[in-house]
Amino acid sequence: MGHVPPQRRPAGTIRTAEFDHAPLALPEYASDTSLDSLRSLRGNTPRAYPPHLALRSDETMEAAGPSSQPGPSALEGRRDDPSEQGCLPTRPALDRPLTSEGLPNQESPFTPRMVFDSLSHVFVRPLIGRVRRSVRDYGQVTFKFSQTKGGFHRQIMKHRDTSGGTCAALAAHWIRARAQNGDLFERLYTDRQKRQLRIDELHSIKQLTINGRDDDGDEQNIRNLGWLSKHSMKWNLKASQSMIARQPTELIGAILDTGAKARCYKLVPIEGPLFAHTFAAEVTRDGGIVFFDPNFGEFDFSDRNAFAEWFEKAFWIRSGYHWGTFGLSQRYIVFDLYDGTTPSGNPT
């Protein structure tokens, strides 16, 4: 799930308490400029990000070379092959090798760390129905998905580096699919009833999470943004703030703001004192918004004002994200992403 203890953050999360640690090795697909800019976000002081420091992927990221760490690069090449696209398991199980430092994919779920992760998922499950029911008066539920239950949950619980949740990798894959006029869930499942998982997409999501298992927050974000850049997505930093009052008003504004773009995708890491999470959205300037939270599913709002009201009055409360110690109301970052295959980033 998205809620994980500080030592088990999934890729794409940030850890305010660790922002003063020595910097880690820079991923190959990020430049010093982009990493230094992200590190300027460290600390708890609320700040507006100055326009002259805004991050832009087309200025700061170089084309990725062969990664020095195990990653999905080889997998991505195989997924482009039509013969690999239809590669389906005979059952919802990951039968492709997936290891981390020599550890097998299957791991005992009774280790203390994985027991804690399991309890964290159980904690979220009662909130799923509350969140989905709240959408009725504002929009519609387009796909019922949660990483905390079902076949997908059973798969991430097979590895200690994914048992804490794969929210950031899921959000990145969701954005990639939407930008390619696709559907994450059609790539992840063989049908809309979620009866069978497709190996390739499951493997890619888990591997992206595993790759960032030891990263600090800023490197995790850069790793996910770098993966999206490999798929022709450009990005910039939209906003970074502390939500001391636990009110999501400014966060909502940053999500809905598309700037000069007709369509914009949002990658949003949020955190609290103990836990962290990432969700995503697709926003059109003159239209609505499609919102994806890996804990609760995909929701469609034809009216931007309806989304804003739902997010503040229903979602933020019913999800438990507004809570203090156990919530996610301490800090957020909003990254704008757009299709880099067109000069303006506007839909073709």
Tab-separated table of C-alpha atoms in Angstrom:
chain	number	residue	atom	x	y	z
A	1	MET	CA	0.000	0.000	0.000
A	2	GLY	CA	1.018	3.601	-0.029
A	3	HIS	CA	1.323	3.805	3.745
A	4	VAL	CA	4.698	2.444	4.795
A	5	PRO	CA	7.071	3.040	7.695
A	6	PRO	CA	9.945	5.465	7.112
A	7	GLN	CA	12.487	2.717	6.568
A	8	ARG	CA	10.246	1.076	3.960
A	9	ARG	CA	9.279	3.966	1.711
A	10	PRO	CA	8.296	2.934	-1.821
A	11	ALA	CA	9.959	4.585	-4.795
A	12	GLY	CA	8.587	8.031	-5.395
A	13	THR	CA	8.203	9.099	-1.772
A	14	ILE	CA	10.082	11.671	0.279
A	15	ARG	CA	11.356	11.554	3.854
A	16	THR	CA	11.637	14.937	5.489
A	17	ALA	CA	13.419	13.575	8.549
A	18	GLU	CA	16.261	12.264	6.360
A	19	PHE	CA	16.752	15.303	4.152
A	20	ASP	CA	20.038	16.220	5.826
A	21	HIS	CA	21.723	12.916	5.098
A	22	ALA	CA	24.667	12.724	2.727
A	23	PRO	CA	23.582	12.582	-0.925
A	24	LEU	CA	23.408	9.216	-2.603
A	25	ALA	CA	24.844	8.304	-5.987
A	26	LEU	CA	23.157	10.146	-8.827
A	27	PRO	CA	21.108	7.972	-11.203
A	28	GLU	CA	22.552	7.966	-14.702
A	29	TYR	CA	19.524	9.608	-16.291
A	30	ALA	CA	19.538	12.696	-14.035
A	31	SER	CA	21.910	15.632	-14.093
A	32	ASP	CA	23.510	17.406	-11.141
A	33	THR	CA	21.226	20.377	-11.795
A	34	SER	CA	18.030	18.400	-11.373
A	35	LEU	CA	19.214	16.638	-8.221
A	36	ASP	CA	20.524	19.817	-6.608
A	37	SER	CA	17.243	21.554	-7.361
A	38	LEU	CA	15.264	18.788	-5.726
A	39	ARG	CA	17.564	18.852	-2.706
A	40	SER	CA	16.729	22.521	-2.258
A	41	LEU	CA	13.311	21.307	-1.123
A	42	ARG	CA	14.798	19.821	2.034
A	43	GLY	CA	13.592	20.983	5.401
A	44	ASN	CA	10.175	21.623	6.914
A	45	THR	CA	9.855	25.338	6.209
A	46	PRO	CA	6.900	26.090	3.916
A	47	ARG	CA	8.101	27.687	0.714
A	48	ALA	CA	6.907	28.631	-2.719
A	49	TYR	CA	9.211	27.329	-5.408
A	50	PRO	CA	10.674	30.324	-7.324
A	51	PRO	CA	9.988	30.314	-11.075
A	52	HIS	CA	13.681	30.702	-11.904
A	53	LEU	CA	14.414	27.450	-10.060
A	54	ALA	CA	11.623	25.474	-11.714
A	55	LEU	CA	12.825	22.091	-12.881
A	56	ARG	CA	12.456	21.214	-16.529
A	57	SER	CA	13.200	17.757	-17.814
A	58	ASP	CA	14.254	18.994	-21.237
A	59	GLU	CA	16.993	21.106	-19.600
A	60	THR	CA	18.180	18.826	-16.825
A	61	MET	CA	17.863	15.250	-18.035
A	62	GLU	CA	20.118	13.550	-20.509
A	63	ALA	CA	19.240	10.499	-22.529
A	64	ALA	CA	19.532	7.438	-20.374
A	65	GLY	CA	22.418	5.101	-20.926
A	66	PRO	CA	22.541	1.517	-19.727
A	67	SER	CA	21.611	1.546	-16.081
A	68	SER	CA	24.160	0.368	-13.556
A	69	GLN	CA	21.354	-0.977	-11.397
A	70	PRO	CA	18.868	-3.724	-12.247
A	71	GLY	CA	15.978	-2.059	-13.990
A	72	PRO	CA	13.132	-2.535	-16.425
A	73	SER	CA	15.144	-1.416	-19.460
A	74	ALA	CA	15.495	-4.911	-20.872
A	75	LEU	CA	11.859	-5.580	-20.138
A	76	GLU	CA	10.761	-2.420	-21.925
A	77	GLY	CA	12.458	-3.552	-25.116
A	78	ARG	CA	10.714	-6.879	-24.896
A	79	ARG	CA	7.300	-5.363	-24.290
A	80	ASP	CA	7.605	-3.481	-27.600
A	81	ASP	CA	7.726	-6.860	-29.311
A	82	PRO	CA	4.146	-7.888	-30.251
A	83	SER	CA	4.986	-11.478	-29.431
A	84	GLU	CA	5.745	-10.433	-25.855
A	85	GLN	CA	2.627	-8.267	-25.530
A	86	GLY	CA	0.421	-11.313	-25.366
A	87	CYS	CA	2.572	-13.213	-22.893
A	88	LEU	CA	0.101	-14.200	-20.197
A	89	PRO	CA	0.478	-16.353	-17.105
A	90	THR	CA	-1.617	-19.460	-16.693
A	91	ARG	CA	-2.530	-18.108	-13.270
A	92	PRO	CA	-2.057	-14.717	-11.558
A	93	ALA	CA	1.508	-15.482	-10.491
A	94	LEU	CA	4.846	-13.928	-11.367
A	95	ASP	CA	6.806	-16.781	-12.912
A	96	ARG	CA	9.590	-14.587	-14.277
A	97	PRO	CA	12.697	-14.230	-12.066
A	98	LEU	CA	12.527	-11.060	-10.010
A	99	THR	CA	15.337	-10.655	-7.520
A	100	SER	CA	17.004	-8.024	-5.402
A	101	GLU	CA	20.638	-8.634	-4.453
A	102	GLY	CA	20.191	-12.335	-5.019
A	103	LEU	CA	16.996	-12.662	-2.976
A	104	PRO	CA	14.306	-14.852	-4.535
A	105	ASN	CA	10.957	-13.409	-5.473
A	106	GLN	CA	9.080	-15.565	-2.999
A	107	GLU	CA	9.792	-14.563	0.596
A	108	SER	CA	8.213	-15.566	3.884
A	109	PRO	CA	5.388	-13.170	4.772
A	110	PHE	CA	6.125	-13.732	8.454
A	111	THR	CA	9.247	-11.590	8.724
A	112	PRO	CA	8.661	-8.647	11.106
A	113	ARG	CA	8.960	-6.097	8.312
A	114	MET	CA	6.447	-7.846	6.072
A	115	VAL	CA	4.050	-8.410	8.960
A	116	PHE	CA	4.080	-4.654	9.565
A	117	ASP	CA	3.438	-4.026	5.878
A	118	SER	CA	0.513	-6.451	5.938
A	119	LEU	CA	-0.998	-4.681	8.930
A	120	SER	CA	-0.609	-1.345	7.160
A	121	HIS	CA	-2.607	-2.678	4.219
A	122	VAL	CA	-5.304	-4.010	6.534
A	123	PHE	CA	-5.510	-0.544	8.064
A	124	VAL	CA	-6.402	1.012	4.688
A	125	ARG	CA	-8.957	-1.548	3.481
A	126	PRO	CA	-11.940	-0.263	5.532
A	127	LEU	CA	-11.397	3.167	3.958
A	128	ILE	CA	-11.695	1.942	0.363
A	129	GLY	CA	-15.482	1.726	0.308
A	130	ARG	CA	-15.827	5.086	2.037
A	131	VAL	CA	-13.723	6.813	-0.593
A	132	ARG	CA	-15.422	5.164	-3.565
A	133	ARG	CA	-18.916	5.911	-2.274
A	134	SER	CA	-17.979	9.560	-1.859
A	135	VAL	CA	-17.379	9.871	-5.610
A	136	ARG	CA	-21.048	9.324	-6.495
A	137	ASP	CA	-22.119	12.926	-5.940
A	138	TYR	CA	-19.194	14.400	-7.897
A	139	GLY	CA	-18.028	12.018	-10.619
A	140	GLN	CA	-17.743	8.311	-11.299
A	141	VAL	CA	-15.541	5.376	-10.403
A	142	THR	CA	-13.961	4.170	-13.644
A	143	PHE	CA	-11.909	1.304	-12.204
A	144	LYS	CA	-11.933	-0.303	-8.764
A	145	PHE	CA	-8.321	-0.985	-7.914
A	146	SER	CA	-6.385	-1.162	-4.671
A	147	GLN	CA	-2.837	-2.316	-4.097
A	148	THR	CA	-3.885	-3.342	-0.570
A	149	LYS	CA	-6.082	-6.292	-1.591
A	150	GLY	CA	-6.694	-8.910	-4.260
A	151	GLY	CA	-4.351	-10.579	-6.718
A	152	PHE	CA	-2.082	-7.569	-7.160
A	153	HIS	CA	-1.610	-7.322	-3.402
A	154	ARG	CA	-0.676	-10.995	-3.210
A	155	GLN	CA	2.019	-10.402	-5.810
A	156	ILE	CA	3.671	-7.432	-4.095
A	157	MET	CA	3.652	-9.364	-0.820
A	158	LYS	CA	6.010	-11.918	-2.366
A	159	HIS	CA	9.014	-9.627	-2.066
A	160	ARG	CA	10.189	-7.559	0.873
A	161	ASP	CA	11.120	-4.625	-1.390
A	162	THR	CA	7.572	-4.349	-2.729
A	163	SER	CA	5.522	-5.456	0.284
A	164	GLY	CA	5.380	-1.900	1.608
A	165	GLY	CA	3.570	-0.755	-1.521
A	166	THR	CA	4.231	0.157	-5.132
A	167	CYS	CA	2.237	3.385	-5.263
A	168	ALA	CA	4.884	5.518	-6.994
A	169	ALA	CA	5.605	2.911	-9.667
A	170	LEU	CA	1.880	2.388	-10.213
A	171	ALA	CA	1.340	6.130	-10.583
A	172	ALA	CA	4.211	6.377	-13.089
A	173	HIS	CA	2.907	3.448	-15.134
A	174	TRP	CA	-0.599	4.923	-15.058
A	175	ILE	CA	0.708	8.231	-16.458
A	176	ARG	CA	2.738	6.426	-19.119
A	177	ALA	CA	-0.330	4.459	-20.232
A	178	ARG	CA	-2.609	7.524	-20.334
A	179	ALA	CA	-0.065	9.542	-22.316
A	180	GLN	CA	0.059	6.741	-24.883
A	181	ASN	CA	-3.755	6.731	-25.143
A	182	GLY	CA	-3.740	3.469	-23.267
A	183	ASP	CA	-5.103	2.052	-20.044
A	184	LEU	CA	-2.934	0.785	-17.182
A	185	PHE	CA	-5.535	-1.759	-16.172
A	186	GLU	CA	-5.794	-3.248	-19.654
A	187	ARG	CA	-2.021	-3.657	-19.539
A	188	LEU	CA	-2.049	-5.072	-16.016
A	189	TYR	CA	-5.026	-7.449	-16.332
A	190	THR	CA	-6.288	-9.747	-19.062
A	191	ASP	CA	-9.829	-8.416	-18.538
A	192	ARG	CA	-11.672	-5.725	-16.577
A	193	GLN	CA	-12.740	-8.272	-13.962
A	194	LYS	CA	-9.117	-8.501	-12.722
A	195	ARG	CA	-9.147	-12.282	-12.969
A	196	GLN	CA	-5.652	-12.641	-14.378
A	197	LEU	CA	-2.508	-10.508	-14.307
A	198	ARG	CA	-0.252	-9.839	-17.272
A	199	ILE	CA	3.330	-10.696	-16.402
A	200	ASP	CA	5.098	-7.893	-18.256
A	201	GLU	CA	3.340	-4.946	-16.632
A	202	LEU	CA	3.409	-6.539	-13.188
A	203	HIS	CA	7.128	-7.214	-13.530
A	204	SER	CA	7.823	-3.646	-14.666
A	205	ILE	CA	5.924	-2.118	-11.733
A	206	LYS	CA	7.621	-4.330	-9.170
A	207	GLN	CA	11.067	-3.843	-10.667
A	208	LEU	CA	10.782	-0.041	-10.721
A	209	THR	CA	9.863	-0.195	-7.034
A	210	ILE	CA	12.753	-2.527	-6.222
A	211	ASN	CA	15.211	-0.285	-8.069
A	212	GLY	CA	14.424	2.563	-5.696
A	213	ARG	CA	14.303	0.554	-2.490
A	214	ASP	CA	17.421	2.167	-0.966
A	215	ASP	CA	17.063	5.634	-2.468
A	216	ASP	CA	16.400	8.770	-0.468
A	217	GLY	CA	13.264	10.673	-1.404
A	218	ASP	CA	14.716	13.020	-4.001
A	219	GLU	CA	16.586	10.232	-5.787
A	220	GLN	CA	13.411	8.136	-5.764
A	221	ASN	CA	11.483	10.928	-7.435
A	222	ILE	CA	14.223	11.434	-10.015
A	223	ARG	CA	14.305	7.703	-10.698
A	224	ASN	CA	10.578	7.639	-11.480
A	225	LEU	CA	10.769	10.831	-13.515
A	226	GLY	CA	13.732	9.375	-15.382
A	227	TRP	CA	11.719	6.268	-16.191
A	228	LEU	CA	8.908	8.454	-17.532
A	229	SER	CA	11.430	10.470	-19.541
A	230	LYS	CA	12.494	7.262	-21.248
A	231	HIS	CA	8.891	7.011	-22.405
A	232	SER	CA	8.892	10.462	-24.033
A	233	MET	CA	7.465	12.339	-21.044
A	234	LYS	CA	8.819	15.774	-20.139
A	235	TRP	CA	8.377	17.184	-16.656
A	236	ASN	CA	8.790	20.190	-14.400
A	237	LEU	CA	8.313	20.847	-10.704
A	238	LYS	CA	4.975	22.559	-10.144
A	239	ALA	CA	4.831	23.065	-6.391
A	240	SER	CA	6.259	21.984	-3.050
A	241	GLN	CA	4.686	22.969	0.239
A	242	SER	CA	4.161	21.951	3.830
A	243	MET	CA	0.518	21.566	4.794
A	244	ILE	CA	0.810	22.549	8.431
A	245	ALA	CA	-2.897	23.384	8.690
A	246	ARG	CA	-3.765	20.042	7.076
A	247	GLN	CA	-5.841	21.805	4.431
A	248	PRO	CA	-5.367	20.623	0.839
A	249	THR	CA	-6.510	23.864	-0.828
A	250	GLU	CA	-3.125	24.767	-2.315
A	251	LEU	CA	-2.493	21.159	-3.294
A	252	ILE	CA	-5.782	21.097	-5.213
A	253	GLY	CA	-4.833	24.296	-7.008
A	254	ALA	CA	-1.474	22.847	-8.045
A	255	ILE	CA	-3.150	19.693	-9.343
A	256	LEU	CA	-5.697	21.604	-11.439
A	257	ASP	CA	-3.250	24.141	-12.873
A	258	THR	CA	-2.170	23.069	-16.367
A	259	GLY	CA	-0.388	26.322	-17.193
A	260	ALA	CA	-0.220	26.836	-20.946
A	261	LYS	CA	-0.818	23.154	-21.673
A	262	ALA	CA	-4.133	21.840	-22.953
A	263	ARG	CA	-3.457	18.583	-21.117
A	264	CYS	CA	-1.121	17.852	-18.241
A	265	TYR	CA	-0.326	14.811	-16.115
A	266	LYS	CA	0.434	15.114	-12.411
A	267	LEU	CA	2.670	12.954	-10.239
A	268	VAL	CA	2.039	13.821	-6.588
A	269	PRO	CA	4.146	12.420	-3.711
A	270	ILE	CA	2.670	13.268	-0.293
A	271	GLU	CA	3.907	12.428	3.192
A	272	GLY	CA	3.145	12.552	6.872
A	273	PRO	CA	5.234	12.046	10.006
A	274	LEU	CA	5.324	8.258	9.558
A	275	PHE	CA	4.019	7.347	6.122
A	276	ALA	CA	4.223	8.417	2.487
A	277	HIS	CA	2.226	7.860	-0.672
A	278	THR	CA	1.989	8.871	-4.342
A	279	PHE	CA	-1.019	9.414	-6.605
A	280	ALA	CA	-1.512	10.750	-10.136
A	281	ALA	CA	-3.940	12.676	-12.312
A	282	GLU	CA	-4.632	13.673	-15.899
A	283	VAL	CA	-5.974	17.223	-16.162
A	284	THR	CA	-7.359	19.009	-19.219
A	285	ARG	CA	-7.429	22.798	-19.219
A	286	ASP	CA	-11.013	23.211	-20.451
A	287	GLY	CA	-12.361	19.871	-19.341
A	288	GLY	CA	-12.310	17.502	-16.433
A	289	ILE	CA	-9.833	15.389	-14.547
A	290	VAL	CA	-9.082	11.689	-14.195
A	291	PHE	CA	-7.622	10.889	-10.784
A	292	PHE	CA	-5.778	7.720	-9.772
A	293	ASP	CA	-4.924	6.737	-6.220
A	294	PRO	CA	-3.277	3.282	-6.016
A	295	ASN	CA	-5.045	2.673	-2.707
A	296	PHE	CA	-8.572	3.384	-3.957
A	297	GLY	CA	-8.817	3.275	-7.747
A	298	GLU	CA	-9.407	5.500	-10.764
A	299	PHE	CA	-12.063	8.233	-10.725
A	300	ASP	CA	-13.347	10.516	-13.502
A	301	PHE	CA	-14.689	14.026	-12.925
A	302	SER	CA	-16.154	15.917	-15.876
A	303	ASP	CA	-16.161	19.150	-13.883
A	304	ARG	CA	-13.012	20.600	-12.326
A	305	ASN	CA	-14.952	22.367	-9.579
A	306	ALA	CA	-16.634	19.095	-8.653
A	307	PHE	CA	-13.231	17.451	-8.307
A	308	ALA	CA	-11.938	20.283	-6.123
A	309	GLU	CA	-14.955	20.052	-3.828
A	310	TRP	CA	-14.750	16.263	-3.652
A	311	PHE	CA	-11.021	16.271	-2.915
A	312	GLU	CA	-11.295	18.755	-0.053
A	313	LYS	CA	-14.628	17.808	1.524
A	314	ALA	CA	-14.767	14.069	0.898
A	315	PHE	CA	-11.590	12.387	-0.331
A	316	TRP	CA	-9.064	14.087	1.946
A	317	ILE	CA	-11.116	13.186	5.012
A	318	ARG	CA	-12.463	9.743	4.100
A	319	SER	CA	-9.050	8.532	2.986
A	320	GLY	CA	-7.551	9.393	6.380
A	321	TYR	CA	-4.856	11.466	4.693
A	322	HIS	CA	-5.811	14.467	6.844
A	323	TRP	CA	-4.897	12.694	10.067
A	324	GLY	CA	-1.958	13.938	12.095
A	325	THR	CA	0.569	11.285	13.110
A	326	PHE	CA	-0.881	8.554	10.896
A	327	GLY	CA	-1.915	10.786	8.023
A	328	LEU	CA	-0.251	12.305	4.979
A	329	SER	CA	-0.886	15.980	5.601
A	330	GLN	CA	2.657	17.140	6.332
A	331	ARG	CA	4.103	17.808	2.891
A	332	TYR	CA	3.485	17.425	-0.832
A	333	ILE	CA	5.277	17.815	-4.158
A	334	VAL	CA	3.497	18.198	-7.498
A	335	PHE	CA	5.313	17.315	-10.722
A	336	ASP	CA	3.813	18.334	-14.073
A	337	LEU	CA	4.354	15.920	-16.944
A	338	TYR	CA	3.395	16.174	-20.584
A	339	ASP	CA	3.890	14.333	-23.833
A	340	GLY	CA	7.367	15.143	-25.069
A	341	THR	CA	6.686	13.879	-28.599
A	342	THR	CA	4.871	17.128	-29.467
A	343	PRO	CA	6.691	20.490	-29.126
A	344	SER	CA	3.993	22.133	-27.028
A	345	GLY	CA	3.057	19.131	-24.955
A	346	ASN	CA	-0.524	19.570	-26.150
A	347	PRO	CA	-2.507	16.557	-27.276
A	348	THR	CA	-2.339	15.869	-30.972
